[in-house]
Short mmCIF file of C-alpha atoms and ligand atoms in Angstrom, two decimals:
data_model
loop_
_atom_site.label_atom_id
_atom_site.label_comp_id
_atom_site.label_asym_id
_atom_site.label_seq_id
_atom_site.Cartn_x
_atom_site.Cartn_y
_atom_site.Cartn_z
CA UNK L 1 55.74 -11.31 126.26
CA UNK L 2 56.48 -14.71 128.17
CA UNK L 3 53.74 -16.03 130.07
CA UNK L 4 54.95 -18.23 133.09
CA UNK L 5 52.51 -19.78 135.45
CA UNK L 6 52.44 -18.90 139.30
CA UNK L 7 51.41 -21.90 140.97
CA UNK L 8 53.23 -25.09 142.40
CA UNK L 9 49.94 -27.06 141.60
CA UNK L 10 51.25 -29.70 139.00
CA UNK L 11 48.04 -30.03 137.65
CA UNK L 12 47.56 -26.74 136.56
CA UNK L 13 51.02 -26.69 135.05
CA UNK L 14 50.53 -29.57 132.99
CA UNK L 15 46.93 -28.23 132.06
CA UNK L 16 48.88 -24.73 131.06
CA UNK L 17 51.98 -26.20 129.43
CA UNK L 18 49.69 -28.28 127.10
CA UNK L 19 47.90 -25.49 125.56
CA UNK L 20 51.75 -24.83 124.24
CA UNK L 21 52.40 -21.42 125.49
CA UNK L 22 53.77 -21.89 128.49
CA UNK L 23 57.80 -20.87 129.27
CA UNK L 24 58.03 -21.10 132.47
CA UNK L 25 56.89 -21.44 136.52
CA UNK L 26 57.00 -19.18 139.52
CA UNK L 27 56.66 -21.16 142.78
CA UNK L 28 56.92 -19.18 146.16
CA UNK L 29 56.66 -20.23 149.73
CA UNK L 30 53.43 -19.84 150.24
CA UNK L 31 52.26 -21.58 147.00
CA UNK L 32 54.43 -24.36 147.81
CA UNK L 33 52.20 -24.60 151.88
CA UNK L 34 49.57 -24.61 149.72
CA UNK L 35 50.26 -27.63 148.00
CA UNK L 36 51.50 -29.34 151.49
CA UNK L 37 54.94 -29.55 150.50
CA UNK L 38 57.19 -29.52 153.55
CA UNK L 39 60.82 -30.12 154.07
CA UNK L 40 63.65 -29.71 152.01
CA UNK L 41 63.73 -33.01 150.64
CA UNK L 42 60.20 -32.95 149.13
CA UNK L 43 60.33 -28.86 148.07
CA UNK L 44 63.39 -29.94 146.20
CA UNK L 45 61.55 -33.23 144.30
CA UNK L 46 58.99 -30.99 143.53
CA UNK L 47 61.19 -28.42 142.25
CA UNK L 48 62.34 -31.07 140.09
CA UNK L 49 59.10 -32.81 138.71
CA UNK L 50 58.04 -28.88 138.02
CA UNK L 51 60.99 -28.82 135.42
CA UNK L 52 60.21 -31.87 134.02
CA UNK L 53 56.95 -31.20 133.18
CA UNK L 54 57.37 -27.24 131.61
CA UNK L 55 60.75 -26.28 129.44
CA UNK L 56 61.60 -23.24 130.63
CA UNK L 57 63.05 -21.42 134.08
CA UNK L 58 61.44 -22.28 137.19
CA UNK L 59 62.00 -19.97 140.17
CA UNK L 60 62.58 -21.52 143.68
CA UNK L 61 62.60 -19.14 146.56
CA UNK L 62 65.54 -19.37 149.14
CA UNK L 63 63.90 -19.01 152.50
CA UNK L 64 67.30 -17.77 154.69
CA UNK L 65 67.10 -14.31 154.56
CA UNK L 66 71.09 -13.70 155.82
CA UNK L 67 73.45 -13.88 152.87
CA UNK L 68 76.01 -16.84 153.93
CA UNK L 69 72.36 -19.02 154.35
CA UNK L 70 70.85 -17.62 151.06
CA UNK L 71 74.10 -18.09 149.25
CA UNK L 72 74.11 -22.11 150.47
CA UNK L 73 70.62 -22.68 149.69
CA UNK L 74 70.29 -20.96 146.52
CA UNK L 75 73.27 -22.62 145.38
CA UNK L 76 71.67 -26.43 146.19
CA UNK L 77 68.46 -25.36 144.42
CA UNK L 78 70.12 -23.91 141.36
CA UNK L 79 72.10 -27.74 141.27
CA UNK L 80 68.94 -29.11 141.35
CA UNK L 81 68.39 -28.90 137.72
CA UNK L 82 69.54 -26.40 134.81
CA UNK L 83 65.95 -24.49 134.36
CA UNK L 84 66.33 -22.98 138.37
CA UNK L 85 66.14 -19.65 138.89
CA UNK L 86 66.97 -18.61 142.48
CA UNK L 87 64.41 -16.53 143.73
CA UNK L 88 65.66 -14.10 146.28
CA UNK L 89 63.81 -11.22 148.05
CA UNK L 90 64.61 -7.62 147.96
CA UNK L 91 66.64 -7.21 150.89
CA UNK L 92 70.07 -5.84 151.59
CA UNK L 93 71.42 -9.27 151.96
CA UNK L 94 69.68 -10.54 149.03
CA UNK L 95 71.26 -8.02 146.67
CA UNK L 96 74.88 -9.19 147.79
CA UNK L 97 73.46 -12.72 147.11
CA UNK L 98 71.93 -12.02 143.94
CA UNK L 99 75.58 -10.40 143.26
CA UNK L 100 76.84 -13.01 144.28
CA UNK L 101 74.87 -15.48 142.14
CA UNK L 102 75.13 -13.72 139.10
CA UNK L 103 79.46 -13.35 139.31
CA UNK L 104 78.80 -17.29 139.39
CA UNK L 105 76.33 -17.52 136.91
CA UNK L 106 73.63 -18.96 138.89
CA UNK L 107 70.40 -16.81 137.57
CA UNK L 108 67.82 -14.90 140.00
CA UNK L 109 64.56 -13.88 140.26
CA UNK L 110 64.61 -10.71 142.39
CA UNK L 111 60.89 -10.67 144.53
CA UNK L 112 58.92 -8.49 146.47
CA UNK L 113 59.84 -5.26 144.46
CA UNK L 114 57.58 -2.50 145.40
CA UNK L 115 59.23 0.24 144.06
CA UNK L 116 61.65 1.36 141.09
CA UNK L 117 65.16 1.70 142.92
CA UNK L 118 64.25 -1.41 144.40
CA UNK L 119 64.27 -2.85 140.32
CA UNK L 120 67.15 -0.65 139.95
CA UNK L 121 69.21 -2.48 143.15
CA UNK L 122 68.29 -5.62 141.89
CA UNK L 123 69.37 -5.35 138.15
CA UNK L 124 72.76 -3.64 139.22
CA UNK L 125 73.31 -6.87 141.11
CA UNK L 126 72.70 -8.69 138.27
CA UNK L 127 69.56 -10.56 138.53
CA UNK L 128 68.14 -12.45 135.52
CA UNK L 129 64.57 -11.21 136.41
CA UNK L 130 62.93 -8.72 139.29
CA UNK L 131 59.25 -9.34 139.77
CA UNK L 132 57.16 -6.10 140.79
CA UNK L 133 54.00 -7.43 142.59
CA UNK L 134 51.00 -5.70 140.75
CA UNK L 135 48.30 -6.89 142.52
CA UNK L 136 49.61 -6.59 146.24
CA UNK L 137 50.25 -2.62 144.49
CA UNK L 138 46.66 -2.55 143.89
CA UNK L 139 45.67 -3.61 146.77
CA UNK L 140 46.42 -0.61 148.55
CA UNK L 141 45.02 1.89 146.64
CA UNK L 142 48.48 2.00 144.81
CA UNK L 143 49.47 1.35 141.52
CA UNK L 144 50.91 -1.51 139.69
CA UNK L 145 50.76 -1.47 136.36
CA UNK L 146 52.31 1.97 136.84
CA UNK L 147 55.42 0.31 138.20
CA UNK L 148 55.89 -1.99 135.75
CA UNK L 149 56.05 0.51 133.23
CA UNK L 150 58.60 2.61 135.42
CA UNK L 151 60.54 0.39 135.69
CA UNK L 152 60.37 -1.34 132.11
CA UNK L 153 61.29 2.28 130.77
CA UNK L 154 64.18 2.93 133.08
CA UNK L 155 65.72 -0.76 131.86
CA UNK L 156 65.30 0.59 128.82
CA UNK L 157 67.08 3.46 129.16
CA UNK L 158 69.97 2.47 131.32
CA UNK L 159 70.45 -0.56 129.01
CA UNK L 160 69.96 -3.49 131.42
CA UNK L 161 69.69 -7.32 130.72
CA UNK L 162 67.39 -7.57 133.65
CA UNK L 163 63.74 -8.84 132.91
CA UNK L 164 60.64 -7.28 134.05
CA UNK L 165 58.62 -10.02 135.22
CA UNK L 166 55.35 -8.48 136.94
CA UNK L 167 53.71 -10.97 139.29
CA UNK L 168 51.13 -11.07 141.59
CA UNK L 169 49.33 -10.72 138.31
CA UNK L 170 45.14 -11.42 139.39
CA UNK L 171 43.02 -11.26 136.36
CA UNK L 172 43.59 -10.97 132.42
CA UNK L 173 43.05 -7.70 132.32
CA UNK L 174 46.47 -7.52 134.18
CA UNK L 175 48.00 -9.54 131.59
CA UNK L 176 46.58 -7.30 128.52
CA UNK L 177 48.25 -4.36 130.71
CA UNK L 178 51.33 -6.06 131.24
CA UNK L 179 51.39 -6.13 127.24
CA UNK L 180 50.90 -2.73 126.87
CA UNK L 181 53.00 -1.66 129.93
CA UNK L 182 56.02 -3.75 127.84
CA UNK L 183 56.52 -6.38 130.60
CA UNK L 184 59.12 -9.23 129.22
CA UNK L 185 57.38 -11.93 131.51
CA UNK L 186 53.86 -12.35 133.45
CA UNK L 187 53.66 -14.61 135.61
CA UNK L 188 49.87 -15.37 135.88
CA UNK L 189 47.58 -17.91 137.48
CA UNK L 190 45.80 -20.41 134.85
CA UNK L 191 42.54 -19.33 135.25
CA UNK L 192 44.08 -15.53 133.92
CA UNK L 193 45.12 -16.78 131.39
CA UNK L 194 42.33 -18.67 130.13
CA UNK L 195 40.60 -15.80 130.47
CA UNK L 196 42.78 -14.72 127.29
CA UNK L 197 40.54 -16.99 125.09
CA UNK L 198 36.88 -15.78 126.17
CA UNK L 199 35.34 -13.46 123.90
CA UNK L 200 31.15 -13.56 122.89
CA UNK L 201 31.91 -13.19 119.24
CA UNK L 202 34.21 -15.78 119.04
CA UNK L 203 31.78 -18.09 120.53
CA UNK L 204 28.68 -16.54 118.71
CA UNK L 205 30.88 -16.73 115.36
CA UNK L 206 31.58 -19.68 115.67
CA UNK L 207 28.12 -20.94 116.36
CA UNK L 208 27.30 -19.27 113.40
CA UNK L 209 29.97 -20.63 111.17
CA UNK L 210 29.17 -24.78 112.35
CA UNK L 211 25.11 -23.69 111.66
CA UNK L 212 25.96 -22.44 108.24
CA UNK L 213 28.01 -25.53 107.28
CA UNK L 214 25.16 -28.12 108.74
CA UNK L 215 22.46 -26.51 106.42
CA UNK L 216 24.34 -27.13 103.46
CA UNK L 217 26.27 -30.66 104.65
CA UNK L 218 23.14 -32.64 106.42
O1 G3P W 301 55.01 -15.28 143.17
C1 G3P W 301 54.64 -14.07 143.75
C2 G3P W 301 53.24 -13.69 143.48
O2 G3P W 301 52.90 -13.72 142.17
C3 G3P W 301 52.29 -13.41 144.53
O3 G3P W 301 50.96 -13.24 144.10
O4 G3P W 301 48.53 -13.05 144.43
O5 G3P W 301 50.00 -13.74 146.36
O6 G3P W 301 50.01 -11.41 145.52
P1 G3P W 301 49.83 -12.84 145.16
#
């Protein structure tokens, strides 16, 4: 499974791209606010300083939501540099754009997915990726780990390209389930996936192993 990060915080990318595991970003508009990035002209720098830091796909959301708007914007951002994936919401006119995009070979990042024939829309249109929001499912009462694995299973057994890249991913817990639920991509905030490393026996172990190694070496 690829793990991409889902901030716009540049710190934190370069803090998760140099542990080495990194492949990629998710950025959305509200992660972007939160970084104070306004205007096109400084969303679009970011965009680009974001690919120069990680190698791997970086989704920028379009915020149009008609289709002759989306289809202009997405097609600046995905000029902007050669890791951008367009990042389009599920709506009716972002499945014609997504068509769109993918009959041109610009690749997309289908968000806000909610349910399986949402996936289903999406990946007939051809997007590269649809991300089913797991924690926003969870937050109301509802499952999302569930969805991920519906709709990893009916990729699987239709045949399509499309990745399953479950975001709005909380804890690490998520991420283990994301594993199990056969997720291609998580996109997960940093401190979720340092949460990968902690474990009391490690640390205890270890403790035990440097102790062990001073008694005989001092
Ligand atoms: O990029 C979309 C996403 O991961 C949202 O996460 O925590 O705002 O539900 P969250």
């Amino acid at each position: 499974m690829k793990f991409f990060i889902d901030t716009a915080n540049l710190d934190q990318i370069r803090e998760a791209n140099e542990l080495g595991v990194l492949d990629g970003v998710t950025t959305n508009p509200s992660l972007m606010a939160k970084e104070g990035i306004k205007g096109v002209e400084n969303c679009n720098r970011h965009y680009v300083e974001i690919c120069s830091i990680v190698k791997g796909d970086v989704s920028a959301e379009v915020i149009a939501t008609d289709y002759e708007s989306m289809i202009k914007e997405g097609t600046a951002l995905a000029t902007l540099h050669p890791n951008i994936v367009v990042k389009v919401p599920c709506i009716a006119d972002g499945i014609k754009a997504i068509k769109y995009f993918s009959e041109k070979g610009i690749r997309t990042n289908c968000t806000l997915i909610f349910s399986p024939g949402q996936a289903l829309l999406a990946a007939k249109a051809g997007a590269t990726y649809v991300s089913p929001f797991v924690g926003r499912l969870d937050d109301i009462a509802s499952d999302g780990i569930e969805l991920v694995e519906k709709i990893v299973d009916m990729f699987n057994y239709y045949g399509f390209e499309t990745q399953v890249l479950a975001a709005s991913i909380r804890s690490t817990q998520h991420i283990i389930q994301c594993i199990e639920a056969g997720a291609d991509v998580a996109t997960c905030p940093l401190s979720a996936i340092k949460g990968l490393l902690n474990h009391p026996l490690t640390d205890s172990g270890l403790q035990k192993f440097l102790a062990d190694h001073k008694k005989v070496n001092s």
